[in-house]
Amino acid sequence: MMARMSVCHSSRSIISHRGFNYMNEAEELTDADLIKAVNELKQQIKITNLENDILERTIMRLDPTLMNNIQQAIDYASKLASSPSIGGSFMRSQTSKFDFSQSKILSSPSRASTRRVESSAKIGGTTVFGTGTRINVMARSELVNTEMETLMQKLLNTRKKAAKQHAMLKAQLEEIELRVEDIEKASAAFNQEVIVDGWDKLAQRIPAEIWIRYMTECMKISDSQIGKLRLRTSTLNTQYAKFKGQIKVKAELNDKLRPVDFDKIKIENQEALAIIDQKSNQLEELKKMTGEANLNLTVHKKAMWAQNSYLATLIDTIKTKERQAKVIDKERDVIQVQADDLAARLTEVKKVRIAYEVPDIMDYVAVKAALGDLQKGTKLLENRLRIQHIALNSLQSKLRIMNA
C-alpha cells in the first residue's frame, strides 16, 4: 500500500513538473511505444500489487493495529490523484505517519530487522509525499522469504489436518458401509426366515414363536460378537499401552544415549556377527560330516541286507539238499528225474538271487505315513459321525418336547 501511494505521488509529480509538455510528448508517441508503455505499466501494477499484498500480510502478522490508518491514507491518496488542488499540508502529516509505520515494519523480528534505509527528499523546503523511509530490495526479499516460509508452514499444517480429516472421513465411510451391509443382511435374513419361511398358511399369520426364536438367536449372535469385540479392544488397549511405554523408554534413551553408546553397540554387533558366522561354518561342517556318515551307514545297511538274504537262501538250499539226500536212498529209481528237477530249481533260484533287490525303506515309510493319514481321517470321520449322532439325538429330544 505504501508502494501504491508512492506510485500515485510519482505520477502526480511528473504531471506537475512537465505540465502540458508531457501531454504533447504522449501525443507524439507511436502506437508501438504506447503499447509498450501500457504493458510496462501493467507489469509495474502487477508487481506493485504483489508488494502491497506482501506488506499487508507482514503488517497483519506483526502488528494489525498499524492497518487502522492505511485505508484512510489510500482514500486520501485517491482523492489527491483525482483532485490536484488539495494542499500539501495533509501530505506532510500523512508522510510522518507512514514513516512511523515503515520504521515499525523494518524493525520487526525478521531477518531484515537490522536493516533500515532512510531517504528523504525535500523540494523547496517541503517534504514530498511518499519520499520518507523506504524498503530496499534486500528488505523486500527478506519479507517475501519470511512470508513464503509462513505460507509453506501454514500449507503443511493444512495438509496434515486435511490428511487427518480425510482418514477420519474414510474410516467413517467404511464404518457406514459395514453398517449398511450388516443392516441389509439382517433385513434379508429377517424377511426370509420370519416373513417368508415363518408364514403359517393355515392361520394366515406369522406365529409368535418364530419371531421370539429369531430374536433370541440374533441376541445370541450379537452377544458373541460383542464378546469378541471386547476381547479385541482389550488386546488393542494392551498393545497400545505397551507401545506407549516403549516409545517413552525410547524417548528417554534418546535423551540419555550418546554417539559413543551407538559405537559400542555397533562393535558388539560386529563381534556377535563374527561369532555367528563362525558357528554357522562349524554347523555346515557338521552337517557335511553327518551326511557322509548317513551315506556310509546306508551303504553298509544295503550290503548287510544282501548278505542276510544270501545267507537265508543258502540255508534253505542246504536244508533242501539234506532232504533230497535222505530221499535218494529211498528212491533210487527216480533219481534222474529228481536231479533234473533240482537242476531246474537251482537255475530258478540263481535267477531269483540275481534278480532279487532289497526293497527301499523310503517306500515302506511312505506307505506307513499314508496308512497313518488314513487312520487319522477315519478317526476324524468317526468323531464327526459321533457328533452328528449326538446333535441328531438332541434335535429328536427337542422335537419330542415340542410335540409333547
GROMACS .gro file of C-alpha atoms in nm:
model
  404
    1MET     CA    1   0.000   0.000   0.000
    2MET     CA    2   0.292   0.232   0.065
    3ALA     CA    3   0.429   0.144  -0.276
    4ARG     CA    4   0.086   0.217  -0.424
    5MET     CA    5   0.083   0.567  -0.273
    6SER     CA    6   0.443   0.626  -0.386
    7VAL     CA    7   0.336   0.542  -0.744
    8CYS     CA    8   0.042   0.783  -0.716
    9HIS     CA    9   0.270   1.056  -0.588
   10SER     CA   10   0.530   0.997  -0.859
   11SER     CA   11   0.261   1.019  -1.129
   12ARG     CA   12   0.131   1.345  -0.980
   13SER     CA   13   0.483   1.488  -0.952
   14ILE     CA   14   0.556   1.403  -1.316
   15ILE     CA   15   0.237   1.575  -1.425
   16SER     CA   16   0.307   1.882  -1.208
   17HIS     CA   17   0.667   1.921  -1.338
   18ARG     CA   18   0.603   1.855  -1.704
   19GLY     CA   19   0.257   2.003  -1.737
   20PHE     CA   20   0.135   2.020  -2.090
   21ASN     CA   21   0.473   1.910  -2.231
   22TYR     CA   22   0.400   1.557  -2.108
   23MET     CA   23   0.069   1.559  -2.294
   24ASN     CA   24   0.242   1.681  -2.605
   25GLU     CA   25   0.508   1.410  -2.580
   26ALA     CA   26   0.233   1.144  -2.524
   27GLU     CA   27   0.059   1.270  -2.838
   28GLU     CA   28   0.383   1.237  -3.035
   29LEU     CA   29   0.440   0.870  -2.928
   30THR     CA   30   0.373   0.596  -3.180
   31ASP     CA   31   0.127   0.309  -3.130
   32ALA     CA   32   0.406   0.059  -3.058
   33ASP     CA   33   0.556   0.287  -2.794
   34LEU     CA   34   0.216   0.338  -2.634
   35ILE     CA   35   0.151  -0.040  -2.626
   36LYS     CA   36   0.497  -0.095  -2.478
   37ALA     CA   37   0.434   0.174  -2.215
   38VAL     CA   38   0.094   0.026  -2.129
   39ASN     CA   39   0.244  -0.322  -2.093
   40GLU     CA   40   0.520  -0.186  -1.872
   41LEU     CA   41   0.260  -0.007  -1.660
   42LYS     CA   42   0.056  -0.330  -1.632
   43GLN     CA   43   0.366  -0.520  -1.527
   44GLN     CA   44   0.453  -0.249  -1.277
   45ILE     CA   45   0.097  -0.255  -1.139
   46LYS     CA   46   0.114  -0.633  -1.104
   47ILE     CA   47   0.445  -0.611  -0.917
   48THR     CA   48   0.308  -0.329  -0.701
   49ASN     CA   49   0.001  -0.535  -0.613
   50LEU     CA   50   0.224  -0.824  -0.511
   51GLU     CA   51   0.436  -0.592  -0.297
   52ASN     CA   52   0.124  -0.447  -0.137
   53ASP     CA   53  -0.003  -0.797  -0.064
   54ILE     CA   54   0.326  -0.896   0.099
   55LEU     CA   55   0.338  -0.574   0.305
   56GLU     CA   56  -0.023  -0.614   0.415
   57ARG     CA   57   0.042  -0.974   0.521
   58THR     CA   58   0.354  -0.864   0.710
   59ILE     CA   59   0.171  -0.582   0.888
   60MET     CA   60  -0.120  -0.808   0.981
   61ARG     CA   61   0.120  -1.071   1.111
   62LEU     CA   62   0.339  -0.835   1.314
   63ASP     CA   63   0.104  -0.561   1.436
   64PRO     CA   64  -0.254  -0.548   1.299
   65THR     CA   65  -0.314  -0.210   1.467
   66LEU     CA   66  -0.094  -0.043   1.204
   67MET     CA   67  -0.364  -0.116   0.946
   68ASN     CA   68  -0.604   0.132   1.105
   69ASN     CA   69  -0.481   0.437   0.912
   70ILE     CA   70  -0.383   0.255   0.590
   71GLN     CA   71  -0.731   0.255   0.435
   72GLN     CA   72  -0.781   0.621   0.523
   73ALA     CA   73  -0.446   0.705   0.365
   74ILE     CA   74  -0.541   0.514   0.047
   75ASP     CA   75  -0.869   0.706   0.024
   76TYR     CA   76  -0.688   1.040   0.061
   77ALA     CA   77  -0.429   0.933  -0.195
   78SER     CA   78  -0.704   0.851  -0.444
   79LYS     CA   79  -0.859   1.194  -0.376
   80LEU     CA   80  -0.521   1.358  -0.431
   81ALA     CA   81  -0.482   1.171  -0.760
   82SER     CA   82  -0.827   1.284  -0.873
   83SER     CA   83  -0.812   1.647  -0.747
   84PRO     CA   84  -0.462   1.807  -0.751
   85SER     CA   85  -0.595   2.126  -0.587
   86ILE     CA   86  -0.576   1.980  -0.237
   87GLY     CA   87  -0.295   2.136  -0.040
   88GLY     CA   88   0.027   1.969   0.068
   89SER     CA   89  -0.032   2.005   0.444
   90PHE     CA   90  -0.214   1.672   0.455
   91MET     CA   91   0.069   1.514   0.254
   92ARG     CA   92   0.324   1.622   0.512
   93SER     CA   93   0.112   1.498   0.803
   94GLN     CA   94   0.048   1.161   0.638
   95THR     CA   95   0.416   1.126   0.544
   96SER     CA   96   0.512   1.133   0.911
   97LYS     CA   97   0.255   0.858   0.982
   98PHE     CA   98   0.386   0.635   0.705
   99ASP     CA   99   0.742   0.691   0.816
  100PHE     CA  100   0.645   0.566   1.161
  101SER     CA  101   0.467   0.262   1.019
  102GLN     CA  102   0.754   0.172   0.789
  103SER     CA  103   1.006   0.203   1.070
  104LYS     CA  104   0.798  -0.044   1.270
  105ILE     CA  105   0.784  -0.286   0.976
  106LEU     CA  106   1.160  -0.268   0.926
  107SER     CA  107   1.219  -0.315   1.297
  108SER     CA  108   1.005  -0.632   1.302
  109PRO     CA  109   1.159  -0.960   1.427
  110SER     CA  110   1.267  -1.082   1.085
  111ARG     CA  111   1.598  -1.142   0.916
  112ALA     CA  112   1.592  -0.783   0.787
  113SER     CA  113   1.529  -0.638   1.131
  114THR     CA  114   1.865  -0.460   1.145
  115ARG     CA  115   1.839  -0.304   0.802
  116ARG     CA  116   1.680   0.038   0.784
  117VAL     CA  117   1.720   0.263   0.488
  118GLU     CA  118   1.617   0.621   0.529
  119SER     CA  119   1.590   0.854   0.237
  120SER     CA  120   1.426   1.190   0.240
  121ALA     CA  121   1.381   1.430  -0.046
  122LYS     CA  122   1.297   1.791   0.006
  123ILE     CA  123   1.187   2.018  -0.273
  124GLY     CA  124   1.166   2.387  -0.194
  125GLY     CA  125   1.175   2.325   0.181
  126THR     CA  126   0.869   2.096   0.182
  127THR     CA  127   0.872   1.717   0.232
  128VAL     CA  128   0.743   1.539  -0.080
  129PHE     CA  129   0.472   1.280  -0.014
  130GLY     CA  130   0.596   0.919  -0.031
  131THR     CA  131   0.968   1.001  -0.010
  132GLY     CA  132   1.026   0.908   0.355
  133THR     CA  133   1.169   0.583   0.484
  134ARG     CA  134   1.175   0.321   0.207
  135ILE     CA  135   1.226  -0.055   0.195
  136ASN     CA  136   1.523  -0.157  -0.018
  137VAL     CA  137   1.547  -0.468  -0.236
  138MET     CA  138   1.716  -0.680   0.030
  139ALA     CA  139   1.450  -0.596   0.286
  140ARG     CA  140   1.178  -0.677   0.035
  141SER     CA  141   1.347  -1.009  -0.040
  142GLU     CA  142   1.363  -1.090   0.330
  143LEU     CA  143   0.995  -1.003   0.373
  144VAL     CA  144   0.900  -1.222   0.077
  145ASN     CA  145   1.107  -1.513   0.210
  146THR     CA  146   0.951  -1.477   0.554
  147GLU     CA  147   0.600  -1.473   0.411
  148MET     CA  148   0.680  -1.770   0.188
  149GLU     CA  149   0.806  -1.968   0.487
  150THR     CA  150   0.494  -1.873   0.683
  151LEU     CA  151   0.268  -1.974   0.395
  152MET     CA  152   0.456  -2.302   0.348
  153GLN     CA  153   0.421  -2.380   0.719
  154LYS     CA  154   0.050  -2.300   0.704
  155LEU     CA  155   0.020  -2.516   0.392
  156LEU     CA  156   0.193  -2.807   0.566
  157ASN     CA  157  -0.030  -2.771   0.870
  158THR     CA  158  -0.336  -2.753   0.647
  159ARG     CA  159  -0.224  -3.063   0.459
  160LYS     CA  160  -0.173  -3.252   0.783
  161LYS     CA  161  -0.516  -3.150   0.908
  162ALA     CA  162  -0.667  -3.240   0.571
  163ALA     CA  163  -0.495  -3.580   0.576
  164LYS     CA  164  -0.624  -3.650   0.926
  165GLN     CA  165  -0.972  -3.536   0.830
  166HIS     CA  166  -0.956  -3.743   0.511
  167ALA     CA  167  -0.852  -4.051   0.709
  168MET     CA  168  -1.130  -3.989   0.960
  169LEU     CA  169  -1.390  -3.946   0.686
  170LYS     CA  170  -1.262  -4.255   0.508
  171ALA     CA  171  -1.289  -4.456   0.829
  172GLN     CA  172  -1.640  -4.320   0.887
  173LEU     CA  173  -1.739  -4.413   0.531
  174GLU     CA  174  -1.603  -4.764   0.578
  175GLU     CA  175  -1.791  -4.794   0.906
  176ILE     CA  176  -2.110  -4.672   0.741
  177GLU     CA  177  -2.065  -4.918   0.454
  178LEU     CA  178  -2.018  -5.202   0.701
  179ARG     CA  179  -2.326  -5.092   0.894
  180VAL     CA  180  -2.531  -5.070   0.574
  181GLU     CA  181  -2.411  -5.415   0.469
  182ASP     CA  182  -2.499  -5.560   0.811
  183ILE     CA  183  -2.841  -5.393   0.802
  184GLU     CA  184  -2.909  -5.528   0.452
  185LYS     CA  185  -2.801  -5.878   0.554
  186ALA     CA  186  -3.014  -5.863   0.870
  187SER     CA  187  -3.312  -5.734   0.672
  188ALA     CA  188  -3.277  -6.008   0.410
  189ALA     CA  189  -3.240  -6.276   0.678
  190PHE     CA  190  -3.543  -6.141   0.866
  191ASN     CA  191  -3.755  -6.136   0.552
  192GLN     CA  192  -3.651  -6.488   0.458
  193GLU     CA  193  -3.672  -6.655   0.798
  194VAL     CA  194  -3.966  -6.474   0.955
  195ILE     CA  195  -4.182  -6.328   0.681
  196VAL     CA  196  -4.135  -6.588   0.406
  197ASP     CA  197  -4.049  -6.914   0.586
  198GLY     CA  198  -4.243  -6.835   0.905
  199TRP     CA  199  -4.573  -6.759   0.738
  200ASP     CA  200  -4.843  -7.001   0.850
  201LYS     CA  201  -5.075  -7.072   0.558
  202LEU     CA  202  -5.347  -7.219   0.774
  203ALA     CA  203  -5.363  -6.943   1.030
  204GLN     CA  204  -5.271  -6.675   0.773
  205ARG     CA  205  -5.027  -6.512   1.015
  206ILE     CA  206  -4.675  -6.531   1.150
  207PRO     CA  207  -4.654  -6.730   1.476
  208ALA     CA  208  -4.506  -6.551   1.773
  209GLU     CA  209  -4.272  -6.843   1.844
  210ILE     CA  210  -4.085  -6.787   1.519
  211TRP     CA  211  -4.041  -6.418   1.597
  212ILE     CA  212  -3.921  -6.490   1.952
  213ARG     CA  213  -3.684  -6.763   1.834
  214TYR     CA  214  -3.540  -6.538   1.563
  215MET     CA  215  -3.486  -6.252   1.810
  216THR     CA  216  -3.325  -6.491   2.061
  217GLU     CA  217  -3.080  -6.618   1.800
  218CYS     CA  218  -3.000  -6.263   1.694
  219MET     CA  219  -2.932  -6.167   2.056
  220LYS     CA  220  -2.702  -6.467   2.099
  221ILE     CA  221  -2.509  -6.377   1.785
  222SER     CA  222  -2.486  -6.014   1.898
  223ASP     CA  223  -2.360  -6.118   2.243
  224SER     CA  224  -2.092  -6.339   2.089
  225GLN     CA  225  -1.979  -6.060   1.855
  226ILE     CA  226  -1.975  -5.811   2.144
  227GLY     CA  227  -1.760  -6.050   2.345
  228LYS     CA  228  -1.516  -6.087   2.055
  229LEU     CA  229  -1.502  -5.712   2.007
  230ARG     CA  230  -1.441  -5.656   2.379
  231LEU     CA  231  -1.160  -5.908   2.375
  232ARG     CA  232  -1.012  -5.744   2.067
  233THR     CA  233  -1.048  -5.399   2.225
  234SER     CA  234  -0.874  -5.512   2.542
  235THR     CA  235  -0.596  -5.664   2.333
  236LEU     CA  236  -0.556  -5.341   2.137
  237ASN     CA  237  -0.553  -5.136   2.457
  238THR     CA  238  -0.284  -5.363   2.598
  239GLN     CA  239  -0.079  -5.328   2.281
  240TYR     CA  240  -0.130  -4.952   2.285
  241ALA     CA  241  -0.010  -4.927   2.645
  242LYS     CA  242   0.287  -5.148   2.558
  243PHE     CA  243   0.382  -4.941   2.254
  244LYS     CA  244   0.334  -4.620   2.451
  245GLY     CA  245   0.572  -4.747   2.717
  246GLN     CA  246   0.824  -4.849   2.452
  247ILE     CA  247   0.803  -4.504   2.293
  248LYS     CA  248   0.854  -4.342   2.633
  249VAL     CA  249   1.155  -4.564   2.703
  250LYS     CA  250   1.298  -4.489   2.361
  251ALA     CA  251   1.250  -4.116   2.416
  252GLU     CA  252   1.431  -4.139   2.749
  253LEU     CA  253   1.708  -4.341   2.590
  254ASN     CA  254   1.728  -4.089   2.311
  255ASP     CA  255   1.794  -3.819   2.570
  256LYS     CA  256   2.047  -4.028   2.762
  257LEU     CA  257   2.231  -4.210   2.483
  258ARG     CA  258   2.538  -4.065   2.319
  259PRO     CA  259   2.719  -4.149   1.992
  260VAL     CA  260   2.973  -4.347   2.195
  261ASP     CA  261   2.698  -4.585   2.306
  262PHE     CA  262   2.597  -4.648   1.947
  263ASP     CA  263   2.960  -4.713   1.852
  264LYS     CA  264   2.987  -4.960   2.138
  265ILE     CA  265   2.670  -5.138   2.030
  266LYS     CA  266   2.798  -5.143   1.672
  267ILE     CA  267   3.125  -5.306   1.782
  268GLU     CA  268   2.937  -5.561   1.992
  269ASN     CA  269   2.710  -5.637   1.696
  270GLN     CA  270   3.010  -5.689   1.471
  271GLU     CA  271   3.166  -5.929   1.723
  272ALA     CA  272   2.838  -6.116   1.755
  273LEU     CA  273   2.809  -6.140   1.375
  274ALA     CA  274   3.162  -6.279   1.357
  275ILE     CA  275   3.076  -6.543   1.619
  276ILE     CA  276   2.754  -6.626   1.432
  277ASP     CA  277   2.950  -6.672   1.108
  278GLN     CA  278   3.199  -6.899   1.284
  279LYS     CA  279   2.922  -7.109   1.437
  280SER     CA  280   2.745  -7.125   1.101
  281ASN     CA  281   3.060  -7.257   0.934
  282GLN     CA  282   3.101  -7.516   1.208
  283LEU     CA  283   2.737  -7.617   1.168
  284GLU     CA  284   2.784  -7.658   0.793
  285GLU     CA  285   3.089  -7.879   0.852
  286LEU     CA  286   2.892  -8.089   1.100
  287LYS     CA  287   2.609  -8.123   0.850
  288LYS     CA  288   2.854  -8.241   0.585
  289MET     CA  289   3.006  -8.497   0.823
  290THR     CA  290   2.658  -8.617   0.925
  291GLY     CA  291   2.556  -8.657   0.562
  292GLU     CA  292   2.867  -8.859   0.481
  293ALA     CA  293   2.812  -9.079   0.786
  294ASN     CA  294   2.449  -9.138   0.688
  295LEU     CA  295   2.557  -9.227   0.335
  296ASN     CA  296   2.814  -9.478   0.461
  297LEU     CA  297   2.558  -9.622   0.701
  298THR     CA  298   2.308  -9.668   0.419
  299VAL     CA  299   2.567  -9.842   0.201
  300HIS     CA  300   2.663 -10.080   0.482
  301LYS     CA  301   2.299 -10.149   0.560
  302LYS     CA  302   2.231 -10.244   0.199
  303ALA     CA  303   2.535 -10.473   0.195
  304MET     CA  304   2.424 -10.637   0.520
  305TRP     CA  305   2.072 -10.693   0.387
  306ALA     CA  306   2.215 -10.855   0.074
  307GLN     CA  307   2.437 -11.088   0.280
  308ASN     CA  308   2.147 -11.182   0.505
  309SER     CA  309   1.926 -11.265   0.211
  310TYR     CA  310   2.204 -11.470   0.051
  311LEU     CA  311   2.261 -11.649   0.381
  312ALA     CA  312   1.893 -11.733   0.412
  313THR     CA  313   1.894 -11.864   0.057
  314LEU     CA  314   2.195 -12.081   0.131
  315ILE     CA  315   2.035 -12.220   0.447
  316ASP     CA  316   1.720 -12.307   0.253
  317THR     CA  317   1.931 -12.476  -0.016
  318ILE     CA  318   2.126 -12.679   0.240
  319LYS     CA  319   1.805 -12.799   0.403
  320THR     CA  320   1.666 -12.892   0.065
  321LYS     CA  321   1.980 -13.085  -0.022
  322GLU     CA  322   1.966 -13.274   0.308
  323ARG     CA  323   1.608 -13.376   0.243
  324GLN     CA  324   1.698 -13.476  -0.108
  325ALA     CA  325   1.990 -13.689   0.018
  326LYS     CA  326   1.755 -13.876   0.251
  327VAL     CA  327   1.506 -13.924  -0.031
  328ILE     CA  328   1.778 -14.050  -0.273
  329ASP     CA  329   1.845 -14.353  -0.054
  330LYS     CA  330   1.479 -14.445  -0.068
  331GLU     CA  331   1.401 -14.353  -0.429
  332ARG     CA  332   1.687 -14.470  -0.646
  333ASP     CA  333   1.462 -14.522  -0.948
  334VAL     CA  334   1.354 -14.165  -0.985
  335ILE     CA  335   1.692 -14.007  -0.909
  336GLN     CA  336   1.741 -13.887  -1.265
  337VAL     CA  337   1.407 -13.714  -1.275
  338GLN     CA  338   1.465 -13.557  -0.937
  339ALA     CA  339   1.815 -13.450  -1.047
  340ASP     CA  340   1.665 -13.271  -1.348
  341ASP     CA  341   1.405 -13.108  -1.127
  342LEU     CA  342   1.671 -12.999  -0.883
  343ALA     CA  343   1.882 -12.855  -1.163
  344ALA     CA  344   1.583 -12.658  -1.290
  345ARG     CA  345   1.502 -12.537  -0.943
  346LEU     CA  346   1.867 -12.442  -0.890
  347THR     CA  347   1.858 -12.240  -1.208
  348GLU     CA  348   1.543 -12.064  -1.095
  349VAL     CA  349   1.695 -11.997  -0.756
  350LYS     CA  350   2.001 -11.848  -0.920
  351LYS     CA  351   1.784 -11.628  -1.140
  352VAL     CA  352   1.583 -11.515  -0.841
  353ARG     CA  353   1.901 -11.449  -0.647
  354ILE     CA  354   2.049 -11.245  -0.933
  355ALA     CA  355   1.728 -11.052  -0.993
  356TYR     CA  356   1.647 -11.005  -0.625
  357GLU     CA  357   1.663 -10.650  -0.496
  358VAL     CA  358   1.628 -10.528  -0.143
  359PRO     CA  359   1.310 -10.317  -0.106
  360ASP     CA  360   1.368  -9.946  -0.037
  361ILE     CA  361   1.293  -9.833   0.317
  362MET     CA  362   1.151  -9.498   0.195
  363ASP     CA  363   0.867  -9.684   0.019
  364TYR     CA  364   0.783  -9.851   0.348
  365VAL     CA  365   0.793  -9.513   0.524
  366ALA     CA  366   0.567  -9.357   0.260
  367VAL     CA  367   0.317  -9.645   0.287
  368LYS     CA  368   0.330  -9.617   0.667
  369ALA     CA  369   0.267  -9.239   0.650
  370ALA     CA  370  -0.022  -9.286   0.410
  371LEU     CA  371  -0.166  -9.550   0.645
  372GLY     CA  372  -0.134  -9.308   0.938
  373ASP     CA  373  -0.312  -9.032   0.738
  374LEU     CA  374  -0.592  -9.274   0.652
  375GLN     CA  375  -0.624  -9.373   1.016
  376LYS     CA  376  -0.640  -9.007   1.120
  377GLY     CA  377  -0.902  -8.939   0.855
  378THR     CA  378  -1.102  -9.241   0.977
  379LYS     CA  379  -1.086  -9.112   1.335
  380LEU     CA  380  -1.200  -8.765   1.224
  381LEU     CA  381  -1.492  -8.913   1.029
  382GLU     CA  382  -1.587  -9.128   1.328
  383ASN     CA  383  -1.576  -8.822   1.556
  384ARG     CA  384  -1.791  -8.623   1.311
  385LEU     CA  385  -2.035  -8.914   1.289
  386ARG     CA  386  -2.050  -8.931   1.670
  387ILE     CA  387  -2.108  -8.552   1.693
  388GLN     CA  388  -2.380  -8.571   1.429
  389HIS     CA  389  -2.545  -8.859   1.619
  390ILE     CA  390  -2.535  -8.650   1.937
  391ALA     CA  391  -2.683  -8.348   1.751
  392LEU     CA  392  -2.949  -8.574   1.596
  393ASN     CA  393  -3.040  -8.716   1.935
  394SER     CA  394  -3.062  -8.368   2.085
  395LEU     CA  395  -3.280  -8.246   1.799
  396GLN     CA  396  -3.504  -8.551   1.833
  397SER     CA  397  -3.539  -8.489   2.205
  398LYS     CA  398  -3.625  -8.123   2.137
  399LEU     CA  399  -3.883  -8.229   1.880
  400ARG     CA  400  -4.036  -8.472   2.130
  401ILE     CA  401  -4.051  -8.197   2.393
  402MET     CA  402  -4.208  -7.955   2.141
  403ASN     CA  403  -4.461  -8.216   2.024
  404ALA     CA  404  -4.545  -8.305   2.383
   0.00000   0.00000   0.00000
